[in-house]
PDB file of C-alpha atoms in Angstrom:
ATOM      1  CA  MET A 289      29.700 -24.763 -31.489  1.00 36.00           C
ATOM      2  CA  SER A 290      27.045 -27.139 -30.147  1.00 44.00           C
ATOM      3  CA  ALA A 291      23.649 -25.668 -29.272  1.00 46.00           C
ATOM      4  CA  LEU A 292      24.111 -27.220 -25.815  1.00 51.00           C
ATOM      5  CA  SER A 293      27.601 -25.849 -25.143  1.00 53.00           C
ATOM      6  CA  GLY A 294      27.901 -24.629 -21.595  1.00 71.00           C
ATOM      7  CA  VAL A 295      25.138 -26.946 -20.381  1.00 80.00           C
ATOM      8  CA  SER A 296      25.912 -28.700 -17.102  1.00 84.00           C
ATOM      9  CA  PRO A 297      24.336 -31.842 -15.597  1.00 85.00           C
ATOM     10  CA  LYS A 298      22.596 -29.494 -13.155  1.00 85.00           C
ATOM     11  CA  ASP A 299      21.032 -27.642 -16.095  1.00 86.00           C
ATOM     12  CA  VAL A 300      19.729 -30.922 -17.533  1.00 90.00           C
ATOM     13  CA  ALA A 301      18.277 -31.933 -14.168  1.00 89.00           C
ATOM     14  CA  ARG A 302      16.614 -28.548 -13.730  1.00 88.00           C
ATOM     15  CA  TRP A 303      15.075 -28.775 -17.217  1.00 90.00           C
ATOM     16  CA  ALA A 304      13.771 -32.298 -16.558  1.00 92.00           C
ATOM     17  CA  PHE A 305      12.263 -31.075 -13.286  1.00 91.00           C
ATOM     18  CA  TRP A 306      10.498 -28.051 -14.773  1.00 90.00           C
ATOM     19  CA  VAL A 307       9.380 -29.428 -18.119  1.00 91.00           C
ATOM     20  CA  PRO A 308       8.626 -33.186 -18.409  1.00 93.00           C
ATOM     21  CA  PHE A 309       8.285 -33.966 -14.677  1.00 94.00           C
ATOM     22  CA  ARG A 310       5.840 -31.092 -14.134  1.00 94.00           C
ATOM     23  CA  LYS A 311       3.464 -32.601 -16.687  1.00 93.00           C
ATOM     24  CA  THR A 312       2.934 -35.660 -14.466  1.00 94.00           C
ATOM     25  CA  LEU A 313       1.603 -33.687 -11.476  1.00 95.00           C
ATOM     26  CA  ARG A 314      -2.059 -33.185 -10.590  1.00 96.00           C
ATOM     27  CA  PRO A 315      -2.873 -30.445  -8.035  1.00 97.00           C
ATOM     28  CA  GLU A 316      -5.994 -32.263  -6.817  1.00 97.00           C
ATOM     29  CA  HIS A 317      -3.662 -34.948  -5.443  1.00 96.00           C
ATOM     30  CA  PRO A 318      -1.387 -33.208  -2.922  1.00 96.00           C
ATOM     31  CA  GLU A 319      -0.140 -36.598  -1.769  1.00 96.00           C
ATOM     32  CA  GLN A 320       1.927 -36.776  -4.984  1.00 94.00           C
ATOM     33  CA  LEU A 321       4.209 -33.999  -3.829  1.00 95.00           C
ATOM     34  CA  ALA A 322       3.987 -34.894  -0.154  1.00 95.00           C
ATOM     35  CA  ALA A 323       5.570 -38.247  -0.940  1.00 96.00           C
ATOM     36  CA  LEU A 324       8.565 -36.399  -2.413  1.00 96.00           C
ATOM     37  CA  TYR A 325       9.093 -33.817   0.353  1.00 96.00           C
ATOM     38  CA  PRO A 326      11.540 -36.061   2.305  1.00 97.00           C
ATOM     39  CA  LEU A 327      13.963 -35.947  -0.628  1.00 96.00           C
ATOM     40  CA  TRP A 328      15.268 -32.668   0.789  1.00 97.00           C
ATOM     41  CA  ARG A 329      17.761 -34.812   2.686  1.00 97.00           C
ATOM     42  CA  ALA A 330      19.583 -35.677  -0.526  1.00 96.00           C
ATOM     43  CA  GLN A 331      19.903 -32.013  -1.454  1.00 94.00           C
ATOM     44  CA  TYR A 332      21.170 -31.262   2.033  1.00 97.00           C
ATOM     45  CA  GLN A 333      23.879 -33.919   1.797  1.00 96.00           C
ATOM     46  CA  LEU A 334      25.039 -32.726  -1.619  1.00 94.00           C
ATOM     47  CA  ALA A 335      25.232 -29.032  -0.720  1.00 95.00           C
ATOM     48  CA  LYS A 336      28.349 -29.051   1.446  1.00 95.00           C
ATOM     49  CA  HIS A 337      29.771 -25.663   0.379  1.00 96.00           C
ATOM     50  CA  GLN A 338      26.358 -24.008   0.426  1.00 97.00           C
ATOM     51  CA  ARG A 339      25.706 -25.412   3.909  1.00 97.00           C
ATOM     52  CA  GLU A 340      28.971 -23.897   5.105  1.00 97.00           C
ATOM     53  CA  GLU A 341      27.971 -20.492   3.749  1.00 98.00           C
ATOM     54  CA  MET A 342      24.516 -20.824   5.289  1.00 98.00           C
ATOM     55  CA  ALA A 343      26.017 -21.640   8.658  1.00 98.00           C
ATOM     56  CA  LYS A 344      27.985 -18.368   8.579  1.00 98.00           C
ATOM     57  CA  GLU A 345      24.807 -16.430   7.870  1.00 98.00           C
ATOM     58  CA  MET A 346      22.812 -18.196  10.562  1.00 98.00           C
ATOM     59  CA  VAL A 347      25.446 -17.352  13.167  1.00 98.00           C
ATOM     60  CA  LEU A 348      25.642 -13.695  12.104  1.00 98.00           C
ATOM     61  CA  CYS A 349      21.859 -13.171  11.935  1.00 98.00           C
ATOM     62  CA  PHE A 350      20.459 -15.550  14.542  1.00 98.00           C
ATOM     63  CA  GLY A 351      23.326 -16.501  16.837  1.00 97.00           C
ATOM     64  CA  ASP A 352      23.752 -20.179  16.017  1.00 95.00           C
ATOM     65  CA  ALA A 353      23.870 -22.676  13.173  1.00 96.00           C
ATOM     66  CA  ARG A 354      22.870 -25.923  14.772  1.00 96.00           C
ATOM     67  CA  GLU A 355      22.357 -28.764  12.332  1.00 97.00           C
ATOM     68  CA  GLU A 356      18.594 -29.061  12.735  1.00 97.00           C
ATOM     69  CA  ARG A 357      18.247 -25.411  11.728  1.00 97.00           C
ATOM     70  CA  LEU A 358      20.234 -25.953   8.530  1.00 98.00           C
ATOM     71  CA  GLN A 359      18.330 -29.117   7.775  1.00 98.00           C
ATOM     72  CA  ASP A 360      15.013 -27.353   8.164  1.00 98.00           C
ATOM     73  CA  ALA A 361      16.156 -24.639   5.751  1.00 98.00           C
ATOM     74  CA  TYR A 362      16.644 -27.312   3.083  1.00 98.00           C
ATOM     75  CA  ARG A 363      13.312 -28.903   3.941  1.00 98.00           C
ATOM     76  CA  VAL A 364      11.550 -25.588   3.353  1.00 98.00           C
ATOM     77  CA  ALA A 365      13.457 -24.767   0.162  1.00 97.00           C
ATOM     78  CA  PHE A 366      12.945 -28.198  -1.389  1.00 97.00           C
ATOM     79  CA  ARG A 367       9.222 -28.140  -0.680  1.00 98.00           C
ATOM     80  CA  VAL A 368       8.920 -24.648  -2.175  1.00 97.00           C
ATOM     81  CA  HIS A 369      10.585 -25.750  -5.413  1.00 95.00           C
ATOM     82  CA  LEU A 370       8.311 -28.766  -5.707  1.00 96.00           C
ATOM     83  CA  GLU A 371       5.145 -26.798  -5.093  1.00 97.00           C
ATOM     84  CA  GLU A 372       6.065 -24.131  -7.628  1.00 96.00           C
ATOM     85  CA  LEU A 373       5.625 -26.787 -10.308  1.00 96.00           C
ATOM     86  CA  LEU A 374       1.864 -26.573  -9.724  1.00 97.00           C
ATOM     87  CA  LEU A 375       1.427 -22.852 -10.316  1.00 94.00           C
ATOM     88  CA  GLY A 376      -0.068 -23.098 -13.788  1.00 93.00           C
ATOM     89  CA  LYS A 377      -2.449 -25.861 -12.725  1.00 96.00           C
ATOM     90  CA  LEU A 378      -3.985 -24.430  -9.552  1.00 97.00           C
ATOM     91  CA  ASN A 379      -7.498 -23.028  -9.257  1.00 97.00           C
ATOM     92  CA  ALA A 380      -9.714 -21.583  -6.528  1.00 97.00           C
ATOM     93  CA  ASN A 381     -10.520 -25.068  -5.249  1.00 96.00           C
ATOM     94  CA  THR A 382      -7.122 -26.772  -5.304  1.00 98.00           C
ATOM     95  CA  ILE A 383      -5.163 -23.872  -3.770  1.00 98.00           C
ATOM     96  CA  ASP A 384      -6.539 -24.868  -0.357  1.00 97.00           C
ATOM     97  CA  HIS A 385      -4.417 -28.026  -0.487  1.00 98.00           C
ATOM     98  CA  TYR A 386      -1.220 -25.973  -0.574  1.00 98.00           C
ATOM     99  CA  MET A 387      -1.778 -22.690   1.300  1.00 98.00           C
ATOM    100  CA  THR A 388      -4.289 -21.448   3.858  1.00 98.00           C
ATOM    101  CA  TRP A 389      -4.950 -18.020   5.365  1.00 98.00           C
ATOM    102  CA  GLN A 390      -4.079 -16.702   8.791  1.00 98.00           C
ATOM    103  CA  GLY A 391      -5.130 -13.105   9.414  1.00 98.00           C
ATOM    104  CA  ARG A 392      -6.992 -12.567   6.159  1.00 98.00           C
ATOM    105  CA  GLU A 393      -9.098  -9.995   8.027  1.00 98.00           C
ATOM    106  CA  ASN A 394      -6.027  -7.730   8.251  1.00 98.00           C
ATOM    107  CA  LEU A 395      -5.801  -7.527   4.466  1.00 98.00           C
ATOM    108  CA  ASP A 396      -9.546  -6.952   4.167  1.00 98.00           C
ATOM    109  CA  ALA A 397      -9.336  -4.119   6.726  1.00 97.00           C
ATOM    110  CA  ALA A 398      -6.496  -2.495   4.806  1.00 98.00           C
ATOM    111  CA  LEU A 399      -8.435  -2.571   1.540  1.00 98.00           C
ATOM    112  CA  ALA A 400     -11.562  -1.245   3.245  1.00 97.00           C
ATOM    113  CA  ARG A 401      -9.831   2.159   3.409  1.00 96.00           C
ATOM    114  CA  GLY A 402     -10.052   2.354  -0.385  1.00 97.00           C
ATOM    115  CA  LYS A 403      -6.401   3.268  -0.995  1.00 97.00           C
ATOM    116  CA  GLY A 404      -5.015  -0.135  -1.853  1.00 98.00           C
ATOM    117  CA  ALA A 405      -2.441  -2.203   0.009  1.00 98.00           C
ATOM    118  CA  VAL A 406       1.309  -2.571  -0.430  1.00 98.00           C
ATOM    119  CA  ILE A 407       2.065  -6.154   0.602  1.00 98.00           C
ATOM    120  CA  VAL A 408       5.626  -6.344   1.898  1.00 98.00           C
ATOM    121  CA  LEU A 409       7.385  -9.632   2.565  1.00 98.00           C
ATOM    122  CA  PRO A 410      10.812 -11.244   2.816  1.00 98.00           C
ATOM    123  CA  HIS A 411      12.236 -13.947   0.552  1.00 97.00           C
ATOM    124  CA  ALA A 412      11.104 -16.637   2.957  1.00 98.00           C
ATOM    125  CA  GLY A 413       8.694 -19.519   2.448  1.00 97.00           C
ATOM    126  CA  ASN A 414       6.658 -20.039  -0.724  1.00 97.00           C
ATOM    127  CA  ILE A 415       6.166 -16.588  -2.233  1.00 97.00           C
ATOM    128  CA  MET A 416       4.709 -17.879  -5.496  1.00 97.00           C
ATOM    129  CA  MET A 417       2.125 -19.953  -3.636  1.00 98.00           C
ATOM    130  CA  MET A 418       1.212 -16.802  -1.722  1.00 98.00           C
ATOM    131  CA  ILE A 419       0.602 -15.014  -5.031  1.00 98.00           C
ATOM    132  CA  ALA A 420      -1.630 -17.933  -6.018  1.00 98.00           C
ATOM    133  CA  ARG A 421      -3.457 -17.818  -2.666  1.00 98.00           C
ATOM    134  CA  ILE A 422      -4.226 -14.104  -2.917  1.00 98.00           C
ATOM    135  CA  SER A 423      -5.076 -13.900  -6.609  1.00 98.00           C
ATOM    136  CA  LEU A 424      -7.175 -17.086  -6.628  1.00 98.00           C
ATOM    137  CA  SER A 425      -9.154 -15.627  -3.724  1.00 98.00           C
ATOM    138  CA  GLY A 426     -10.423 -12.913  -6.052  1.00 97.00           C
ATOM    139  CA  ILE A 427      -8.145 -10.152  -4.752  1.00 98.00           C
ATOM    140  CA  PRO A 428      -6.498  -8.141  -7.570  1.00 98.00           C
ATOM    141  CA  TYR A 429      -2.765  -8.628  -7.139  1.00 98.00           C
ATOM    142  CA  THR A 430       0.331  -7.227  -8.870  1.00 97.00           C
ATOM    143  CA  GLN A 431       3.828  -8.491  -8.054  1.00 96.00           C
ATOM    144  CA  TYR A 432       6.844  -6.249  -8.631  1.00 93.00           C
ATOM    145  CA  ALA A 433       9.813  -8.497  -9.304  1.00 87.00           C
ATOM    146  CA  ALA A 434      12.746  -9.388 -11.557  1.00 80.00           C
ATOM    147  CA  ARG A 435      11.788 -11.679 -14.425  1.00 66.00           C
ATOM    148  CA  GLY A 436      13.528 -13.196 -17.419  1.00 53.00           C
ATOM    149  CA  MET A 437      17.179 -14.089 -17.837  1.00 43.00           C
ATOM    150  CA  ALA A 438      19.923 -11.857 -16.449  1.00 50.00           C
ATOM    151  CA  PRO A 439      21.096  -9.100 -18.822  1.00 48.00           C
ATOM    152  CA  GLU A 440      23.775 -10.305 -21.221  1.00 52.00           C
ATOM    153  CA  ALA A 441      26.453  -8.046 -19.747  1.00 52.00           C
ATOM    154  CA  VAL A 442      25.779  -9.289 -16.215  1.00 50.00           C
ATOM    155  CA  ALA A 443      25.761 -12.912 -17.403  1.00 49.00           C
ATOM    156  CA  LEU A 444      29.102 -12.509 -19.156  1.00 50.00           C
ATOM    157  CA  GLU A 445      30.690 -11.002 -16.050  1.00 56.00           C
ATOM    158  CA  ASN A 446      29.258 -13.717 -13.788  1.00 55.00           C
ATOM    159  CA  PRO A 447      29.008 -16.879 -15.931  1.00 59.00           C
ATOM    160  CA  ASP A 448      28.900 -19.297 -12.990  1.00 60.00           C
ATOM    161  CA  VAL A 449      25.865 -17.524 -11.542  1.00 58.00           C
ATOM    162  CA  PHE A 450      23.964 -16.112 -14.514  1.00 58.00           C
ATOM    163  CA  GLY A 451      25.377 -17.845 -17.586  1.00 62.00           C
ATOM    164  CA  HIS A 452      22.964 -18.311 -20.504  1.00 68.00           C
ATOM    165  CA  ASN A 453      22.338 -21.537 -22.377  1.00 79.00           C
ATOM    166  CA  PRO A 454      19.320 -23.061 -24.185  1.00 85.00           C
ATOM    167  CA  LEU A 455      18.160 -25.248 -21.295  1.00 87.00           C
ATOM    168  CA  ARG A 456      18.293 -22.400 -18.787  1.00 86.00           C
ATOM    169  CA  ALA A 457      16.247 -20.297 -21.193  1.00 86.00           C
ATOM    170  CA  GLN A 458      13.662 -23.088 -21.565  1.00 88.00           C
ATOM    171  CA  VAL A 459      13.376 -23.461 -17.799  1.00 88.00           C
ATOM    172  CA  ARG A 460      12.911 -19.728 -17.314  1.00 89.00           C
ATOM    173  CA  ALA A 461      10.266 -19.637 -20.058  1.00 89.00           C
ATOM    174  CA  ALA A 462       8.428 -22.621 -18.507  1.00 89.00           C
ATOM    175  CA  ARG A 463       8.443 -21.072 -15.040  1.00 91.00           C
ATOM    176  CA  GLU A 464       7.132 -17.724 -16.211  1.00 91.00           C
ATOM    177  CA  ALA A 465       4.491 -19.356 -18.414  1.00 91.00           C
ATOM    178  CA  ASN A 466       3.209 -21.196 -15.330  1.00 92.00           C
ATOM    179  CA  GLU A 467       3.196 -17.987 -13.290  1.00 93.00           C
ATOM    180  CA  ASP A 468       1.307 -16.154 -16.020  1.00 93.00           C
ATOM    181  CA  LYS A 469      -1.586 -18.613 -15.773  1.00 95.00           C
ATOM    182  CA  LEU A 470      -2.435 -17.232 -12.335  1.00 96.00           C
ATOM    183  CA  PRO A 471      -4.887 -14.285 -12.193  1.00 97.00           C
ATOM    184  CA  ALA A 472      -2.049 -11.977 -11.120  1.00 97.00           C
ATOM    185  CA  ARG A 473       0.018  -9.299 -12.859  1.00 94.00           C
ATOM    186  CA  TYR A 474       3.810  -9.051 -12.863  1.00 93.00           C
ATOM    187  CA  LEU A 475       5.691  -5.794 -13.270  1.00 92.00           C
ATOM    188  CA  THR A 476       9.443  -5.413 -13.662  1.00 87.00           C
ATOM    189  CA  MET A 477      11.868  -2.502 -13.532  1.00 81.00           C
ATOM    190  CA  ASP A 478      11.120  -1.934 -17.230  1.00 82.00           C
ATOM    191  CA  THR A 479       7.579  -0.837 -16.299  1.00 82.00           C
ATOM    192  CA  PRO A 480       7.139   2.785 -15.161  1.00 85.00           C
ATOM    193  CA  VAL A 481       6.510   2.958 -11.434  1.00 85.00           C
ATOM    194  CA  ARG A 482       3.341   4.969 -12.088  1.00 91.00           C
ATOM    195  CA  GLU A 483       1.684   1.661 -12.996  1.00 93.00           C
ATOM    196  CA  LEU A 484       2.039   0.594  -9.356  1.00 94.00           C
ATOM    197  CA  PHE A 485       0.348   3.847  -8.331  1.00 96.00           C
ATOM    198  CA  ARG A 486      -2.500   3.093 -10.718  1.00 96.00           C
ATOM    199  CA  ARG A 487      -3.049  -0.302  -9.163  1.00 97.00           C
ATOM    200  CA  LEU A 488      -3.213   1.225  -5.685  1.00 98.00           C
ATOM    201  CA  GLN A 489      -5.548   3.987  -6.855  1.00 97.00           C
ATOM    202  CA  ALA A 490      -7.866   1.196  -8.046  1.00 98.00           C
ATOM    203  CA  ASN A 491      -7.764  -0.205  -4.474  1.00 98.00           C
ATOM    204  CA  GLU A 492      -5.770  -3.259  -5.532  1.00 98.00           C
ATOM    205  CA  THR A 493      -2.812  -4.970  -3.895  1.00 98.00           C
ATOM    206  CA  VAL A 494       0.833  -4.615  -4.902  1.00 98.00           C
ATOM    207  CA  GLY A 495       3.425  -7.095  -3.629  1.00 97.00           C
ATOM    208  CA  ILE A 496       7.096  -6.182  -3.106  1.00 97.00           C
ATOM    209  CA  THR A 497       9.854  -8.178  -1.410  1.00 97.00           C
ATOM    210  CA  TYR A 498      11.673  -5.661   0.757  1.00 98.00           C
ATOM    211  CA  ASP A 499      14.959  -7.611   0.701  1.00 97.00           C
ATOM    212  CA  GLY A 500      15.113  -8.055  -3.085  1.00 95.00           C
ATOM    213  CA  ARG A 501      18.228  -6.923  -4.932  1.00 92.00           C
ATOM    214  CA  ILE A 502      16.589  -5.138  -7.865  1.00 88.00           C
ATOM    215  CA  GLY A 503      16.248  -1.386  -7.922  1.00 88.00           C
ATOM    216  CA  SER A 504      18.367   1.730  -8.287  1.00 89.00           C
ATOM    217  CA  ARG A 505      18.180   3.137  -4.758  1.00 95.00           C
ATOM    218  CA  PHE A 506      19.206   1.548  -1.475  1.00 98.00           C
ATOM    219  CA  VAL A 507      19.650   2.661   2.124  1.00 98.00           C
ATOM    220  CA  ARG A 508      21.698   1.311   5.008  1.00 98.00           C
ATOM    221  CA  THR A 509      19.869   0.349   8.158  1.00 98.00           C
ATOM    222  CA  PRO A 510      20.236  -2.048  11.109  1.00 98.00           C
ATOM    223  CA  TYR A 511      18.661  -5.444  10.474  1.00 98.00           C
ATOM    224  CA  LEU A 512      19.106  -8.742  12.297  1.00 98.00           C
ATOM    225  CA  GLY A 513      22.042  -7.290  14.206  1.00 98.00           C
ATOM    226  CA  ARG A 514      23.927  -6.200  11.071  1.00 98.00           C
ATOM    227  CA  GLN A 515      24.045  -3.327   8.591  1.00 98.00           C
ATOM    228  CA  VAL A 516      21.879  -4.128   5.579  1.00 98.00           C
ATOM    229  CA  LEU A 517      21.234  -2.483   2.218  1.00 98.00           C
ATOM    230  CA  LEU A 518      17.524  -2.416   1.400  1.00 98.00           C
ATOM    231  CA  ASN A 519      15.497  -0.798  -1.352  1.00 97.00           C
ATOM    232  CA  PRO A 520      13.028   1.651   0.283  1.00 98.00           C
ATOM    233  CA  GLY A 521      10.646   1.647  -2.705  1.00 95.00           C
ATOM    234  CA  ALA A 522       7.774  -0.201  -1.044  1.00 97.00           C
ATOM    235  CA  PHE A 523       7.768   2.154   1.926  1.00 98.00           C
ATOM    236  CA  ARG A 524       8.067   5.279  -0.198  1.00 97.00           C
ATOM    237  CA  ILE A 525       5.113   4.193  -2.339  1.00 97.00           C
ATOM    238  CA  ALA A 526       2.931   3.401   0.678  1.00 98.00           C
ATOM    239  CA  ALA A 527       3.768   6.689   2.376  1.00 98.00           C
ATOM    240  CA  ARG A 528       3.181   8.724  -0.783  1.00 97.00           C
ATOM    241  CA  THR A 529      -0.149   7.127  -1.708  1.00 97.00           C
ATOM    242  CA  GLY A 530      -1.595   6.586   1.749  1.00 97.00           C
ATOM    243  CA  ALA A 531      -1.923   2.880   1.011  1.00 98.00           C
ATOM    244  CA  ALA A 532      -1.727   0.453   3.904  1.00 98.00           C
ATOM    245  CA  LEU A 533       1.542  -1.400   4.347  1.00 98.00           C
ATOM    246  CA  VAL A 534       0.535  -5.023   4.934  1.00 98.00           C
ATOM    247  CA  PRO A 535       3.189  -7.476   6.171  1.00 98.00           C
ATOM    248  CA  ILE A 536       2.894 -11.052   4.983  1.00 98.00           C
ATOM    249  CA  PHE A 537       5.061 -13.965   6.056  1.00 98.00           C
ATOM    250  CA  ASN A 538       4.721 -17.360   4.450  1.00 98.00           C
ATOM    251  CA  HIS A 539       5.059 -20.238   6.867  1.00 98.00           C
ATOM    252  CA  CYS A 540       6.003 -23.729   5.732  1.00 98.00           C
ATOM    253  CA  PRO A 541       5.119 -26.248   8.471  1.00 96.00           C
ATOM    254  CA  LYS A 542       6.431 -29.789   8.570  1.00 94.00           C
ATOM    255  CA  ASP A 543       2.910 -31.103   8.062  1.00 92.00           C
ATOM    256  CA  GLY A 544      -0.099 -29.666   6.285  1.00 95.00           C
ATOM    257  CA  PRO A 545      -0.406 -26.784   3.829  1.00 97.00           C
ATOM    258  CA  ASN A 546       1.622 -23.592   3.857  1.00 98.00           C
ATOM    259  CA  VAL A 547       0.166 -20.679   5.806  1.00 98.00           C
ATOM    260  CA  CYS A 548      -0.136 -17.144   4.445  1.00 98.00           C
ATOM    261  CA  ARG A 549       0.242 -15.111   7.644  1.00 98.00           C
ATOM    262  CA  VAL A 550      -1.117 -11.604   7.229  1.00 98.00           C
ATOM    263  CA  GLY A 551       0.038  -9.166   9.900  1.00 98.00           C
ATOM    264  CA  GLU A 552      -1.644  -6.025  11.131  1.00 97.00           C
ATOM    265  CA  PRO A 553      -1.218  -3.183   8.611  1.00 98.00           C
ATOM    266  CA  LEU A 554       0.841  -0.072   9.175  1.00 98.00           C
ATOM    267  CA  TRP A 555       0.231   3.501   7.980  1.00 96.00           C
ATOM    268  CA  ASP A 556       2.614   6.433   8.046  1.00 96.00           C
ATOM    269  CA  SER A 557       3.216   9.459   5.829  1.00 97.00           C
ATOM    270  CA  ASP A 558       6.952   9.319   6.671  1.00 98.00           C
ATOM    271  CA  TRP A 559       8.514   6.460   4.681  1.00 98.00           C
ATOM    272  CA  LYS A 560      11.596   6.308   6.912  1.00 98.00           C
ATOM    273  CA  SER A 561       9.457   5.811   9.997  1.00 98.00           C
ATOM    274  CA  LEU A 562       7.315   3.279   8.144  1.00 98.00           C
ATOM    275  CA  MET A 563      10.358   1.278   7.053  1.00 98.00           C
ATOM    276  CA  SER A 564      11.914   1.317  10.512  1.00 98.00           C
ATOM    277  CA  ARG A 565       8.660   0.254  12.193  1.00 98.00           C
ATOM    278  CA  PHE A 566       8.086  -2.545   9.698  1.00 98.00           C
ATOM    279  CA  LEU A 567      11.565  -4.000  10.169  1.00 98.00           C
ATOM    280  CA  THR A 568      11.612  -3.832  13.964  1.00 98.00           C
ATOM    281  CA  GLU A 569       7.949  -4.536  14.765  1.00 97.00           C
ATOM    282  CA  ARG A 570       7.013  -7.016  12.026  1.00 98.00           C
ATOM    283  CA  ALA A 571       9.883  -8.506  10.009  1.00 98.00           C
ATOM    284  CA  GLU A 572      12.607  -9.182  12.570  1.00 98.00           C
ATOM    285  CA  PRO A 573      10.366 -10.845  15.191  1.00 98.00           C
ATOM    286  CA  TRP A 574       8.947 -13.277  12.612  1.00 98.00           C
ATOM    287  CA  LEU A 575      12.341 -14.123  11.118  1.00 98.00           C
ATOM    288  CA  ARG A 576      13.872 -14.712  14.542  1.00 98.00           C
ATOM    289  CA  GLU A 577      10.996 -17.072  15.272  1.00 97.00           C
ATOM    290  CA  ASN A 578      11.447 -18.847  11.915  1.00 98.00           C
ATOM    291  CA  PRO A 579      15.145 -18.526  10.985  1.00 98.00           C
ATOM    292  CA  SER A 580      15.247 -21.645   8.824  1.00 98.00           C
ATOM    293  CA  HIS A 581      12.758 -20.071   6.396  1.00 98.00           C
ATOM    294  CA  TYR A 582      15.370 -17.420   5.610  1.00 98.00           C
ATOM    295  CA  GLY A 583      18.395 -19.684   5.250  1.00 98.00           C
ATOM    296  CA  ILE A 584      18.394 -20.184   1.487  1.00 97.00           C
ATOM    297  CA  TRP A 585      17.873 -16.492   0.700  1.00 98.00           C
ATOM    298  CA  LEU A 586      20.635 -15.422   3.088  1.00 98.00           C
ATOM    299  CA  THR A 587      22.977 -17.893   1.426  1.00 98.00           C
ATOM    300  CA  HIS A 588      21.900 -16.896  -2.080  1.00 96.00           C
ATOM    301  CA  CYS A 589      22.725 -13.260  -1.319  1.00 97.00           C
ATOM    302  CA  ARG A 590      26.045 -14.107   0.314  1.00 97.00           C
ATOM    303  CA  GLU A 591      27.126 -16.158  -2.708  1.00 95.00           C
ATOM    304  CA  ARG A 592      26.285 -13.233  -5.033  1.00 94.00           C
ATOM    305  CA  ALA A 593      27.796 -10.479  -2.905  1.00 95.00           C
ATOM    306  CA  GLY A 594      30.198  -9.355  -5.640  1.00 91.00           C
ATOM    307  CA  VAL A 595      27.694  -9.106  -8.496  1.00 89.00           C
ATOM    308  CA  ASP A 596      26.786  -5.434  -7.987  1.00 91.00           C
ATOM    309  CA  ASP A 597      27.201  -2.449  -5.668  1.00 95.00           C
ATOM    310  CA  HIS A 598      24.439  -3.404  -3.231  1.00 96.00           C
ATOM    311  CA  PRO A 599      25.077  -6.732  -1.480  1.00 97.00           C
ATOM    312  CA  LEU A 600      22.465  -7.537   1.134  1.00 98.00           C
ATOM    313  CA  PHE A 601      24.815  -7.091   4.095  1.00 98.00           C
ATOM    314  CA  MET A 602      27.652  -4.595   4.377  1.00 98.00           C
ATOM    315  CA  ASP A 603      29.941  -6.963   6.279  1.00 98.00           C
ATOM    316  CA  TYR A 604      30.628  -9.099   3.202  1.00 97.00           C
ATOM    317  CA  ALA A 605      30.767  -6.327   0.599  1.00 97.00           C
ATOM    318  CA  PRO A 606      33.823  -7.196  -1.535  1.00 95.00           C
ATOM    319  CA  ASP A 607      34.843  -3.584  -2.246  1.00 95.00           C
ATOM    320  CA  GLU A 608      34.055   0.053  -1.487  1.00 96.00           C
ATOM    321  CA  ARG A 609      31.148   0.443  -3.917  1.00 96.00           C
ATOM    322  CA  ALA A 610      28.548  -0.307  -1.244  1.00 96.00           C
ATOM    323  CA  GLN A 611      29.763   2.635   0.863  1.00 96.00           C
ATOM    324  CA  LYS A 612      27.992   5.103  -1.418  1.00 97.00           C
ATOM    325  CA  TRP A 613      24.519   4.285  -0.094  1.00 98.00           C
ATOM    326  CA  PRO A 614      23.134   6.625   2.605  1.00 98.00           C
ATOM    327  CA  ASP A 615      21.830   5.676   6.019  1.00 98.00           C
ATOM    328  CA  LEU A 616      18.066   5.374   6.510  1.00 97.00           C
TER     329      LEU A 616
END
């Protein structure tokens, strides 16, 4: 069997994007990427089925799926992918070209308590550039996230989504090598959770996406007018340690650098109350104001609804497995 069996034209294009093309980019020249941002239109035109799925999600979460909203979702997503190519090349000087602060004082105030900060954010905007912004600002940062290729068993059951081949492995290795050049740590589910507690005890920051699909515990709760399954880990950790819960939302404007928007921190010893307050007072208002930033993630989750027993939203769960999770 050929070493490249199972490789699609999309795999070849992704490899060319992440490996040889990346080598041509210089972070001190943001105009290089800016000249390419308008190419999102080509991706938009080619993604007919994905656009249809996104439109369903936009209607269910935000009430409408007008074309300019879908187009802006592709603009944001395309720009994010381009900018991620720079991760291993950025430094404390060049990061300003790609992401600025808004509300940095909220993060400073949270850390001034001496108990660390749990940064909680949705899969919206440029998360990796946010990690660069925080860590290159001299703030100790640890991201809790899935890394590496999907487990072999999961890949075999879902070959169209997670199938393994040599080019996909090279792309994953290149991406993670770039991420590892930032002054940030990455922890996965294979790392004992006590390591997150250690980071907070050292008055550092820990980042967790509240709508991620990794984890072993989920709860049902209202969210964007629907019933959602979310992992409560970030809120449980903050409540248990006394760390501040700091909301961050990454804004991707049509012109100029991204903006790392830091919201006012929350504190609560009751994780259920903390989770409910965060969703209703911080997350939902921002997402309703910026629905296009959430379009790709909503679609990604919808397309993978049958992979496990915790799809993002209950209304497209393909079977009864999702019913086992308790209410918040």
